[in-house]
Amino acid sequence: MYECDTDNVKLRLPRPSDGFAVFELIGLCPPLDVNSTYCNLLQCTHFSTTSVVAEQKGNVVGFISGYVLPERPDCLFVWQVAVAKEARGAGLALRMLRSILGRTHNRQVKRLETTITATNQASWALFERLAQELKAPFNKSDFFDCNKHFAGNHESELLMQIGPFNAQLEV
Ligand SMILES: CC(C)(COP(=O)(O)OP(=O)(O)OC[C@H]1O[C@@H](n2cnc3c(N)ncnc32)[C@H](O)[C@@H]1OP(=O)(O)O)[C@@H](O)C(=O)NCCC(=O)NCCS
């Protein structure tokens, strides 16, 4: 199995050539929904400044896709967070979130939103930890419902809202 030395993981902006590796990583990170390669290519192209790739020795070991909400430019929506199994538990997901928030390009971001299923404890722990670091309040509410929005085929997604915060000062 590929061993990951997380101290030597480099974070950088995604580029189109990462699209397929991202597609493969997402497939290895249940319960994340697998999107089309085309979707991952767009994330790595049009949404690169609000997304991040974690790379080690040419391997993509982490990825976050995000975008700024079109109607609320101060809000970063985090779409998916994926860390390869061998790289987990070493703070990589938090590092990736910090790196997006710390970019000059994203200095207008004062709020972060994401959706999480009730059973994804790792994800709740990750975003609660981020809110703690940012010294920001957070709120959880219903968002996409299992029956109403997913026709019973997907667990309900709850909305987690963090902020306001000043990422440039606090992270
Ligand atoms: C969730 C995931 C991204 C976490 O990645 P990671 O690099 O291991 O997370 P970190 O090491 O940065 O941990 C951040 C915080 O979350 C906590 N955490 C991480 N995984 C956890 C788990 N399985 N159970 C409980 N807490 C967990 C950590 O303890 C840490 O908090 P702490 O600093 O207070 O101890 C990774 O487990 C993953 O890819 N899972 C599969 C896909 C997924 O569920 N993605 C999230 C949905 S958006």
Coordinates of N, CA, C and O and ligand atoms in Angstrom, one line a residue:
M1 N 0.8 -1.2 0.0 CA 0.0 0.0 0.0 C 0.9 1.3 0.0 O 2.0 1.3 0.6
Y2 N 0.4 2.3 -0.7 CA 1.1 3.6 -0.7 C 1.2 4.2 0.7 O 0.2 4.4 1.3
E3 N 2.4 4.5 1.1 CA 2.6 5.1 2.5 C 2.6 6.6 2.3 O 3.3 7.1 1.4
C4 N 2.0 7.3 3.2 CA 1.9 8.8 3.0 C 2.6 9.5 4.2 O 2.2 9.3 5.4
D5 N 3.7 10.2 3.9 CA 4.3 11.0 4.9 C 3.7 12.4 4.9 O 4.0 13.2 4.1
T6 N 2.7 12.6 5.8 CA 1.8 13.8 5.7 C 2.6 15.1 5.9 O 2.2 16.1 5.5
D7 N 3.8 15.0 6.6 CA 4.6 16.2 6.8 C 5.1 16.8 5.4 O 5.3 18.0 5.3
N8 N 5.2 15.9 4.4 CA 5.7 16.3 3.1 C 4.6 16.5 2.1 O 4.9 16.5 0.9
V9 N 3.4 16.7 2.6 CA 2.3 16.9 1.6 C 2.2 18.4 1.2 O 2.2 19.2 2.1
K10 N 2.2 18.6 -0.1 CA 2.2 20.0 -0.5 C 0.8 20.4 -0.9 O 0.1 19.6 -1.6
L11 N 0.4 21.6 -0.5 CA -1.0 22.0 -0.9 C -0.8 23.1 -2.0 O 0.1 23.9 -2.0
R12 N -1.7 22.9 -3.0 CA -1.6 23.9 -4.1 C -3.0 24.0 -4.8 O -3.9 23.2 -4.5
L13 N -3.1 25.0 -5.7 CA -4.3 25.2 -6.5 C -4.5 24.0 -7.4 O -3.5 23.5 -8.0
P14 N -5.7 23.4 -7.5 CA -6.0 22.4 -8.5 C -5.8 22.9 -9.9 O -5.9 24.1 -10.2
R15 N -5.4 22.0 -10.8 CA -5.3 22.4 -12.2 C -6.0 21.3 -13.0 O -6.3 20.2 -12.5
P16 N -6.4 21.6 -14.3 CA -7.2 20.7 -15.1 C -6.6 19.3 -15.1 O -7.3 18.3 -15.1
S17 N -5.3 19.1 -15.1 CA -4.7 17.8 -15.2 C -4.9 17.0 -13.9 O -4.6 15.8 -13.9
D18 N -5.4 17.6 -12.9 CA -5.7 16.9 -11.6 C -7.1 16.2 -11.7 O -7.4 15.4 -10.8
G19 N -7.9 16.6 -12.7 CA -9.3 16.1 -12.7 C -9.5 14.6 -12.5 O -10.3 14.2 -11.7
F20 N -8.8 13.8 -13.2 CA -9.0 12.4 -13.2 C -8.5 11.8 -11.8 O -9.2 11.0 -11.2
A21 N -7.4 12.3 -11.3 CA -6.9 11.8 -10.0 C -7.9 12.2 -8.9 O -8.1 11.4 -8.0
V22 N -8.5 13.4 -9.0 CA -9.5 13.8 -8.1 C -10.7 12.8 -8.1 O -11.2 12.3 -7.1
F23 N -11.1 12.5 -9.4 CA -12.2 11.6 -9.6 C -12.0 10.2 -8.9 O -12.8 9.7 -8.2
E24 N -10.7 9.8 -9.0 CA -10.4 8.5 -8.4 C -10.3 8.6 -6.9 O -10.8 7.7 -6.2
L25 N -9.8 9.7 -6.4 CA -9.7 9.9 -4.9 C -11.1 9.9 -4.3 O -11.4 9.2 -3.3
I26 N -12.0 10.6 -4.9 CA -13.4 10.7 -4.4 C -14.0 9.3 -4.4 O -14.7 8.9 -3.4
G27 N -13.8 8.5 -5.4 CA -14.3 7.2 -5.5 C -13.8 6.3 -4.3 O -14.4 5.3 -3.9
L28 N -12.6 6.6 -3.8 CA -12.0 5.9 -2.6 C -12.4 6.4 -1.3 O -11.9 6.0 -0.3
C29 N -13.3 7.5 -1.3 CA -13.6 8.1 0.0 C -15.1 8.1 0.3 O -15.7 9.2 0.4
P30 N -15.7 6.9 0.4 CA -17.1 6.9 0.8 C -17.2 7.6 2.2 O -16.3 7.5 3.0
P31 N -18.3 8.2 2.5 CA -19.6 8.2 1.8 C -19.8 9.3 0.8 O -20.9 9.6 0.4
L32 N -18.7 9.9 0.3 CA -18.8 11.0 -0.7 C -19.5 10.5 -1.9 O -19.2 9.4 -2.4
D33 N -20.3 11.3 -2.5 CA -21.0 11.0 -3.8 C -19.9 11.1 -4.9 O -19.1 12.1 -4.9
V34 N -19.9 10.2 -5.8 CA -18.9 10.3 -6.9 C -19.6 11.1 -8.0 O -20.8 10.9 -8.3
N35 N -18.9 12.1 -8.5 CA -19.4 13.0 -9.6 C -18.8 12.5 -10.9 O -17.9 11.6 -10.9
S36 N -19.2 13.1 -12.0 CA -18.5 12.7 -13.3 C -17.1 13.3 -13.3 O -16.8 14.3 -12.6
T37 N -16.3 12.7 -14.1 CA -14.9 13.3 -14.3 C -15.0 14.7 -14.8 O -14.3 15.6 -14.4
Y38 N -16.0 14.9 -15.7 CA -16.2 16.3 -16.2 C -16.5 17.3 -15.1 O -15.9 18.4 -15.1
C39 N -17.3 16.9 -14.1 CA -17.6 17.8 -12.9 C -16.3 18.0 -12.2 O -16.0 19.2 -11.9
N40 N -15.4 17.0 -12.0 CA -14.2 17.2 -11.2 C -13.2 18.1 -12.1 O -12.5 18.9 -11.5
L41 N -13.3 18.0 -13.4 CA -12.4 18.8 -14.2 C -12.9 20.3 -14.1 O -12.0 21.2 -14.0
L42 N -14.2 20.5 -14.1 CA -14.6 21.9 -13.9 C -14.2 22.5 -12.5 O -13.8 23.6 -12.4
Q43 N -14.3 21.6 -11.5 CA -13.9 22.1 -10.1 C -12.4 22.5 -10.2 O -12.0 23.5 -9.6
C44 N -11.6 21.7 -10.9 CA -10.2 21.9 -11.0 C -9.8 23.1 -11.9 O -8.7 23.5 -12.0
T45 N -10.8 23.6 -12.6 CA -10.6 24.7 -13.6 C -11.2 26.0 -13.1 O -10.6 26.9 -12.6
H46 N -12.5 26.0 -13.2 CA -13.3 27.3 -12.9 C -13.3 27.6 -11.4 O -13.5 28.7 -11.0
F47 N -13.2 26.5 -10.5 CA -13.3 26.7 -9.1 C -12.0 26.5 -8.4 O -12.0 26.2 -7.2
S48 N -10.9 26.6 -9.1 CA -9.6 26.3 -8.4 C -9.2 27.2 -7.3 O -8.6 26.8 -6.3
T49 N -9.6 28.5 -7.4 CA -9.2 29.4 -6.3 C -9.9 29.2 -5.0 O -9.5 29.6 -3.9
T50 N -11.0 28.4 -5.1 CA -11.7 28.1 -3.8 C -11.7 26.6 -3.6 O -12.5 26.0 -2.8
S51 N -10.7 25.9 -4.2 CA -10.5 24.5 -4.0 C -9.0 24.2 -3.8 O -8.2 25.1 -3.9
V52 N -8.7 23.0 -3.4 CA -7.3 22.8 -3.1 C -7.0 21.3 -3.3 O -7.8 20.4 -3.1
V53 N -5.7 21.1 -3.8 CA -5.2 19.7 -4.0 C -4.1 19.5 -3.0 O -3.3 20.4 -2.8
A54 N -4.0 18.4 -2.3 CA -2.9 18.0 -1.5 C -2.1 16.9 -2.2 O -2.7 15.9 -2.6
E55 N -0.9 17.2 -2.5 CA -0.1 16.3 -3.3 C 1.2 15.8 -2.6 O 1.8 16.6 -1.9
Q56 N 1.4 14.5 -2.8 CA 2.7 14.0 -2.3 C 3.3 13.0 -3.3 O 2.7 12.1 -3.7
K57 N 4.5 13.4 -3.7 CA 5.2 12.6 -4.7 C 4.4 12.3 -5.9 O 4.3 11.2 -6.4
G58 N 3.7 13.3 -6.4 CA 2.9 13.2 -7.6 C 1.5 12.6 -7.4 O 0.8 12.4 -8.3
N59 N 1.2 12.1 -6.2 CA -0.1 11.5 -5.9 C -1.0 12.6 -5.2 O -0.6 13.3 -4.3
V60 N -2.3 12.6 -5.7 CA -3.2 13.4 -5.1 C -3.8 12.7 -3.8 O -4.5 11.7 -4.0
V61 N -3.5 13.2 -2.6 CA -3.9 12.5 -1.4 C -5.0 13.3 -0.7 O -5.5 12.8 0.4
G62 N -5.3 14.4 -1.2 CA -6.4 15.2 -0.6 C -7.0 16.2 -1.5 O -6.3 16.6 -2.5
F63 N -8.2 16.5 -1.3 CA -8.9 17.4 -2.2 C -10.1 18.1 -1.5 O -10.8 17.4 -0.8
I64 N -10.2 19.4 -1.7 CA -11.5 20.1 -1.3 C -12.0 20.8 -2.5 O -11.2 21.6 -3.1
S65 N -13.3 20.7 -2.8 CA -13.9 21.5 -3.8 C -14.8 22.5 -3.0 O -15.4 22.2 -2.0
G66 N -14.7 23.7 -3.5 CA -15.6 24.8 -2.9 C -15.9 25.9 -4.0 O -15.2 25.9 -5.0
Y67 N -16.8 26.7 -3.6 CA -17.1 27.8 -4.5 C -17.7 28.9 -3.6 O -18.2 28.7 -2.5
V68 N -17.6 30.1 -4.2 CA -18.3 31.3 -3.5 C -19.7 31.3 -4.0 O -20.0 31.2 -5.2
L69 N -20.6 31.5 -3.0 CA -22.0 31.5 -3.4 C -22.3 32.7 -4.3 O -22.0 33.9 -3.9
P70 N -22.9 32.5 -5.5 CA -23.1 33.6 -6.4 C -23.8 34.8 -5.9 O -23.5 35.9 -6.2
E71 N -24.8 34.5 -5.0 CA -25.6 35.7 -4.4 C -25.0 36.3 -3.1 O -25.5 37.3 -2.7
R72 N -24.0 35.5 -2.6 CA -23.4 36.0 -1.3 C -21.9 35.8 -1.4 O -21.3 34.9 -0.9
P73 N -21.2 36.8 -2.0 CA -19.8 36.7 -2.2 C -18.9 36.6 -1.0 O -17.7 36.3 -1.1
D74 N -19.5 36.8 0.2 CA -18.7 36.7 1.4 C -18.8 35.2 2.0 O -18.2 35.0 3.0
C75 N -19.5 34.3 1.2 CA -19.7 33.0 1.8 C -19.1 31.9 0.9 O -19.4 31.8 -0.3
L76 N -18.1 31.1 1.5 CA -17.5 30.0 0.8 C -18.4 28.8 1.1 O -18.6 28.4 2.2
F77 N -18.8 28.1 0.0 CA -19.5 26.8 0.2 C -18.5 25.7 0.0 O -17.9 25.7 -1.1
V78 N -18.3 24.8 1.0 CA -17.4 23.7 0.8 C -18.3 22.5 0.3 O -19.2 22.1 1.0
W79 N -17.9 22.1 -0.9 CA -18.7 21.0 -1.5 C -18.3 19.6 -1.0 O -19.1 18.9 -0.4
Q80 N -17.0 19.3 -1.2 CA -16.6 18.0 -0.7 C -15.2 18.1 -0.1 O -14.4 18.9 -0.6
V81 N -14.9 17.3 0.9 CA -13.6 17.2 1.5 C -13.2 15.7 1.4 O -13.9 14.8 1.9
A82 N -12.0 15.4 0.8 CA -11.6 14.0 0.7 C -10.1 13.9 1.1 O -9.3 14.7 0.6
V83 N -9.8 13.0 2.0 CA -8.4 12.7 2.3 C -8.2 11.2 2.2 O -9.0 10.4 2.7
A84 N -7.2 10.8 1.4 CA -6.9 9.4 1.2 C -6.7 8.7 2.6 O -6.2 9.3 3.5
K85 N -7.2 7.5 2.7 CA -7.1 6.7 4.0 C -5.8 6.8 4.6 O -5.6 7.1 5.8
E86 N -4.7 6.7 3.9 CA -3.3 6.6 4.4 C -2.9 8.0 4.9 O -1.9 8.0 5.6
A87 N -3.6 9.0 4.6 CA -3.2 10.4 5.0 C -4.1 11.0 6.1 O -3.9 12.1 6.6
R88 N -5.0 10.2 6.6 CA -6.0 10.7 7.6 C -5.4 10.8 9.0 O -4.5 10.1 9.3
G89 N -6.1 11.6 9.8 CA -5.7 11.7 11.2 C -4.5 12.5 11.5 O -3.9 12.5 12.6
A90 N -4.0 13.3 10.5 CA -2.8 14.0 10.7 C -3.0 15.5 10.5 O -2.1 16.3 10.2
G91 N -4.3 15.9 10.5 CA -4.6 17.3 10.3 C -4.6 17.9 8.9 O -4.7 19.1 8.7
L92 N -4.6 17.0 7.9 CA -4.6 17.4 6.5 C -5.8 18.1 6.1 O -5.8 19.2 5.4
A93 N -7.0 17.6 6.5 CA -8.3 18.3 6.1 C -8.3 19.7 6.6 O -8.7 20.6 5.9
L94 N -7.9 19.9 7.9 CA -7.9 21.2 8.5 C -6.9 22.1 7.7 O -7.2 23.3 7.5
R95 N -5.7 21.6 7.4 CA -4.7 22.4 6.7 C -5.3 22.8 5.4 O -5.1 24.0 5.0
M96 N -6.0 22.0 4.7 CA -6.5 22.3 3.4 C -7.6 23.4 3.5 O -7.6 24.4 2.7
L97 N -8.5 23.3 4.5 CA -9.5 24.4 4.7 C -8.8 25.7 5.1 O -9.2 26.7 4.5
R98 N -7.8 25.7 5.9 CA -7.1 26.9 6.3 C -6.4 27.5 5.0 O -6.4 28.7 4.9
S99 N -5.9 26.6 4.2 CA -5.2 27.2 3.0 C -6.1 27.9 2.1 O -5.8 28.9 1.5
I100 N -7.3 27.4 1.9 CA -8.3 28.1 1.0 C -8.7 29.4 1.7 O -8.7 30.5 1.0
L101 N -9.0 29.4 3.0 CA -9.4 30.6 3.7 C -8.3 31.7 3.7 O -8.5 32.9 3.8
G102 N -7.1 31.2 3.7 CA -5.9 32.1 3.9 C -5.5 32.8 2.6 O -4.6 33.7 2.6
R103 N -6.1 32.4 1.5 CA -5.6 33.0 0.2 C -6.1 34.4 0.1 O -7.2 34.7 0.4
T104 N -5.2 35.2 -0.5 CA -5.5 36.6 -0.7 C -6.8 36.8 -1.5 O -7.6 37.6 -1.3
H105 N -6.9 35.9 -2.5 CA -8.0 35.9 -3.4 C -9.3 35.8 -2.7 O -10.4 36.2 -3.1
N106 N -9.3 35.1 -1.5 CA -10.5 34.8 -0.8 C -10.7 35.7 0.4 O -11.4 35.4 1.4
R107 N -10.0 36.8 0.4 CA -10.1 37.7 1.6 C -11.4 38.2 1.9 O -11.7 38.7 3.0
Q108 N -12.3 38.2 1.0 CA -13.7 38.7 1.2 C -14.6 37.7 2.0 O -15.7 38.0 2.4
V109 N -14.1 36.5 2.1 CA -14.9 35.4 2.7 C -14.9 35.6 4.2 O -13.9 35.6 4.9
K110 N -16.1 35.7 4.7 CA -16.4 35.9 6.2 C -17.3 34.8 6.8 O -17.6 34.8 7.9
R111 N -17.8 33.9 5.9 CA -18.7 32.9 6.3 C -18.4 31.6 5.5 O -17.9 31.7 4.4
L112 N -18.6 30.5 6.1 CA -18.4 29.2 5.4 C -19.7 28.3 5.6 O -20.2 28.3 6.7
E113 N -20.1 27.7 4.6 CA -21.2 26.8 4.7 C -20.8 25.4 4.1 O -20.0 25.4 3.1
T114 N -21.4 24.4 4.6 CA -21.3 23.0 4.0 C -22.5 22.2 4.4 O -23.2 22.6 5.3
T115 N -22.7 21.1 3.7 CA -23.7 20.2 4.2 C -23.1 18.9 4.6 O -22.1 18.4 4.1
I116 N -23.7 18.3 5.7 CA -23.1 17.1 6.3 C -24.3 16.2 6.7 O -25.4 16.6 7.1
T117 N -24.1 14.9 6.4 CA -25.2 13.9 6.9 C -25.1 13.7 8.4 O -24.0 13.8 8.9
A118 N -26.2 13.4 9.0 CA -26.2 13.2 10.5 C -25.2 12.2 11.0 O -24.6 12.4 12.1
T119 N -24.9 11.2 10.2 CA -24.0 10.1 10.6 C -22.5 10.3 10.4 O -21.7 9.5 10.8
N120 N -22.2 11.4 9.7 CA -20.7 11.6 9.3 C -20.0 12.3 10.4 O -19.7 13.5 10.4
Q121 N -19.6 11.5 11.4 CA -19.0 12.1 12.6 C -17.7 12.8 12.3 O -17.3 13.8 12.9
A122 N -16.9 12.3 11.4 CA -15.6 12.8 11.1 C -15.8 14.2 10.5 O -15.0 15.2 10.8
S123 N -16.8 14.4 9.7 CA -17.0 15.7 9.1 C -17.5 16.7 10.1 O -17.1 17.9 10.1
W124 N -18.4 16.3 11.0 CA -18.9 17.2 12.0 C -17.7 17.7 12.9 O -17.5 18.8 13.2
A125 N -16.8 16.7 13.2 CA -15.7 17.0 14.1 C -14.7 18.0 13.4 O -14.2 18.9 14.0
L126 N -14.6 17.8 12.1 CA -13.7 18.6 11.3 C -14.2 20.1 11.3 O -13.5 21.0 11.6
F127 N -15.5 20.3 11.0 CA -16.0 21.6 10.8 C -16.2 22.3 12.2 O -16.1 23.5 12.3
E128 N -16.5 21.5 13.2 CA -16.6 22.1 14.6 C -15.3 22.6 15.0 O -15.1 23.6 15.6
R129 N -14.2 21.8 14.7 CA -12.9 22.2 15.0 C -12.5 23.5 14.3 O -11.9 24.4 14.8
L130 N -12.9 23.6 13.0 CA -12.6 24.8 12.2 C -13.3 26.0 12.9 O -12.6 27.1 13.0
A131 N -14.5 25.8 13.2 CA -15.3 27.0 13.9 C -14.6 27.4 15.1 O -14.4 28.6 15.4
Q132 N -14.1 26.4 15.9 CA -13.3 26.7 17.1 C -12.1 27.5 16.8 O -11.8 28.5 17.5
E133 N -11.3 27.1 15.8 CA -10.1 27.8 15.4 C -10.4 29.2 15.0 O -9.6 30.1 15.3
L134 N -11.5 29.4 14.3 CA -11.9 30.7 13.8 C -12.5 31.6 14.8 O -12.8 32.7 14.6
K135 N -12.8 31.0 16.0 CA -13.5 31.6 17.1 C -14.8 32.2 16.5 O -15.2 33.3 16.8
A136 N -15.5 31.4 15.8 CA -16.7 31.8 15.1 C -17.9 31.0 15.5 O -17.7 29.8 15.8
P137 N -19.1 31.6 15.6 CA -20.3 30.8 15.9 C -20.6 29.9 14.8 O -20.3 30.1 13.6
F138 N -21.3 28.8 15.1 CA -21.8 27.9 14.0 C -23.3 27.5 14.3 O -23.7 27.5 15.5
N139 N -24.0 27.1 13.2 CA -25.4 26.8 13.3 C -25.7 25.6 12.4 O -25.1 25.5 11.3
K140 N -26.6 24.7 12.9 CA -26.9 23.6 12.1 C -28.4 23.6 11.8 O -29.2 23.9 12.7
S141 N -28.8 23.3 10.5 CA -30.3 23.3 10.2 C -30.6 22.4 9.1 O -29.6 21.9 8.4
D142 N -31.8 22.1 8.9 CA -32.2 21.1 7.8 C -31.9 21.8 6.5 O -32.0 23.0 6.3
F143 N -31.6 21.0 5.5 CA -31.3 21.6 4.2 C -31.9 20.7 3.1 O -33.0 20.9 2.7
F144 N -31.2 19.6 2.6 CA -31.7 18.7 1.6 C -32.3 17.5 2.4 O -31.5 16.8 3.0
D145 N -33.6 17.2 2.2 CA -34.2 16.2 2.9 C -34.2 14.8 2.1 O -34.4 14.8 0.9
C146 N -34.0 13.7 2.8 CA -34.0 12.4 2.2 C -35.1 12.1 1.3 O -34.9 11.8 0.1
N147 N -36.4 12.4 1.8 CA -37.5 12.1 0.9 C -37.9 13.2 0.0 O -38.1 13.0 -1.2
K148 N -37.9 14.4 0.5 CA -38.3 15.5 -0.3 C -37.4 15.9 -1.4 O -37.8 16.2 -2.5
H149 N -36.1 15.8 -1.2 CA -35.1 16.2 -2.2 C -34.4 15.0 -2.9 O -33.9 15.2 -4.0
F150 N -34.2 13.9 -2.2 CA -33.4 12.8 -2.7 C -34.3 11.6 -3.1 O -33.8 10.5 -3.4
A151 N -35.6 11.7 -3.0 CA -36.6 10.6 -3.4 C -36.2 9.4 -2.6 O -36.3 8.2 -3.1
G152 N -35.8 9.6 -1.3 CA -35.5 8.4 -0.5 C -34.2 7.7 -0.8 O -33.9 6.7 -0.2
N153 N -33.4 8.2 -1.7 CA -32.2 7.5 -2.1 C -30.9 8.0 -1.5 O -29.8 7.6 -1.9
H154 N -31.0 8.9 -0.6 CA -29.7 9.5 0.0 C -30.1 10.0 1.4 O -31.2 10.5 1.6
E155 N -29.2 9.9 2.3 CA -29.4 10.5 3.6 C -29.6 12.0 3.6 O -29.0 12.6 2.7
S156 N -30.4 12.5 4.5 CA -30.6 14.0 4.5 C -29.3 14.7 4.7 O -28.4 14.2 5.4
E157 N -29.2 15.8 4.1 CA -28.0 16.7 4.3 C -28.3 17.9 5.1 O -29.3 18.6 4.8
L158 N -27.7 18.0 6.2 CA -27.9 19.2 7.1 C -26.9 20.3 6.7 O -25.8 20.0 6.3
L159 N -27.4 21.5 6.9 CA -26.6 22.7 6.6 C -25.8 23.1 7.8 O -26.4 23.3 8.9
M160 N -24.5 23.2 7.7 CA -23.7 23.8 8.8 C -23.2 25.2 8.3 O -22.5 25.3 7.2
Q161 N -23.5 26.2 9.1 CA -23.0 27.6 8.7 C -22.1 28.1 9.8 O -22.4 28.0 11.0
I162 N -20.9 28.5 9.4 CA -19.9 29.0 10.3 C -19.7 30.5 10.0 O -19.5 30.9 8.8
G163 N -19.6 31.3 11.0 CA -19.3 32.7 10.8 C -20.3 33.7 11.5 O -21.2 33.2 12.1
P164 N -20.0 35.0 11.4 CA -18.9 35.6 10.6 C -17.5 35.4 11.3 O -17.5 35.2 12.5
F165 N -16.5 35.4 10.5 CA -15.1 35.3 11.1 C -14.2 36.2 10.2 O -14.6 36.7 9.1
N166 N -13.0 36.4 10.7 CA -12.0 37.1 10.0 C -10.8 36.1 9.7 O -9.9 36.0 10.5
A167 N -10.9 35.4 8.6 CA -9.9 34.3 8.3 C -8.5 34.9 8.2 O -7.6 34.2 8.7
Q168 N -8.4 36.1 7.7 CA -7.0 36.6 7.5 C -6.3 36.8 8.9 O -5.1 36.7 9.0
L169 N -7.1 37.1 9.9 CA -6.5 37.4 11.2 C -6.4 36.1 12.0 O -5.4 35.9 12.8
E170 N -7.4 35.3 11.9 CA -7.5 34.2 12.9 C -6.9 32.9 12.5 O -6.6 32.0 13.3
V171 N -6.8 32.6 11.2 CA -6.3 31.2 10.8 C -4.8 31.2 10.6 O -4.3 32.1 10.0
Ligands
LIG1 C1 -13.5 13.6 7.0 C2 -12.0 13.6 6.5 C3 -11.9 14.6 5.4 C4 -11.1 14.0 7.7 O1 -9.7 14.1 7.1 P1 -8.5 14.2 8.1 O2 -7.3 14.8 7.4 O3 -8.3 12.9 8.8 O4 -9.0 15.2 9.3 P2 -8.1 16.0 10.3 O5 -6.9 15.2 10.7 O6 -7.7 17.4 9.7 O7 -9.0 16.2 11.5 C5 -9.7 17.4 11.8 C6 -10.5 17.2 13.1 O8 -11.6 16.2 12.8 C7 -11.4 15.1 13.7 N1 -11.7 13.9 13.0 C8 -11.1 13.5 11.8 N2 -11.6 12.3 11.5 C9 -12.4 11.9 12.5 C10 -13.1 10.7 12.8 N3 -13.1 9.6 11.9 N4 -13.9 10.6 13.9 C11 -13.9 11.7 14.8 N5 -13.2 12.8 14.6 C12 -12.5 12.9 13.5 C13 -10.0 15.2 14.2 O9 -9.9 14.6 15.5 C14 -9.7 16.7 14.2 O10 -10.2 17.3 15.4 P3 -9.2 17.6 16.6 O11 -8.1 18.4 16.0 O12 -10.1 18.3 17.5 O13 -8.7 16.3 17.1 C15 -11.6 12.2 6.1 O14 -11.8 11.3 7.1 C16 -12.3 11.7 4.8 O15 -11.9 11.9 3.7 N6 -13.4 10.9 5.0 C17 -14.2 10.4 3.9 C18 -14.9 11.5 3.1 C19 -15.8 12.4 4.0 O16 -16.6 11.9 4.8 N7 -15.6 13.7 3.8 C20 -16.3 14.7 4.6 C21 -17.6 15.1 4.0 S1 -17.5 16.7 3.3

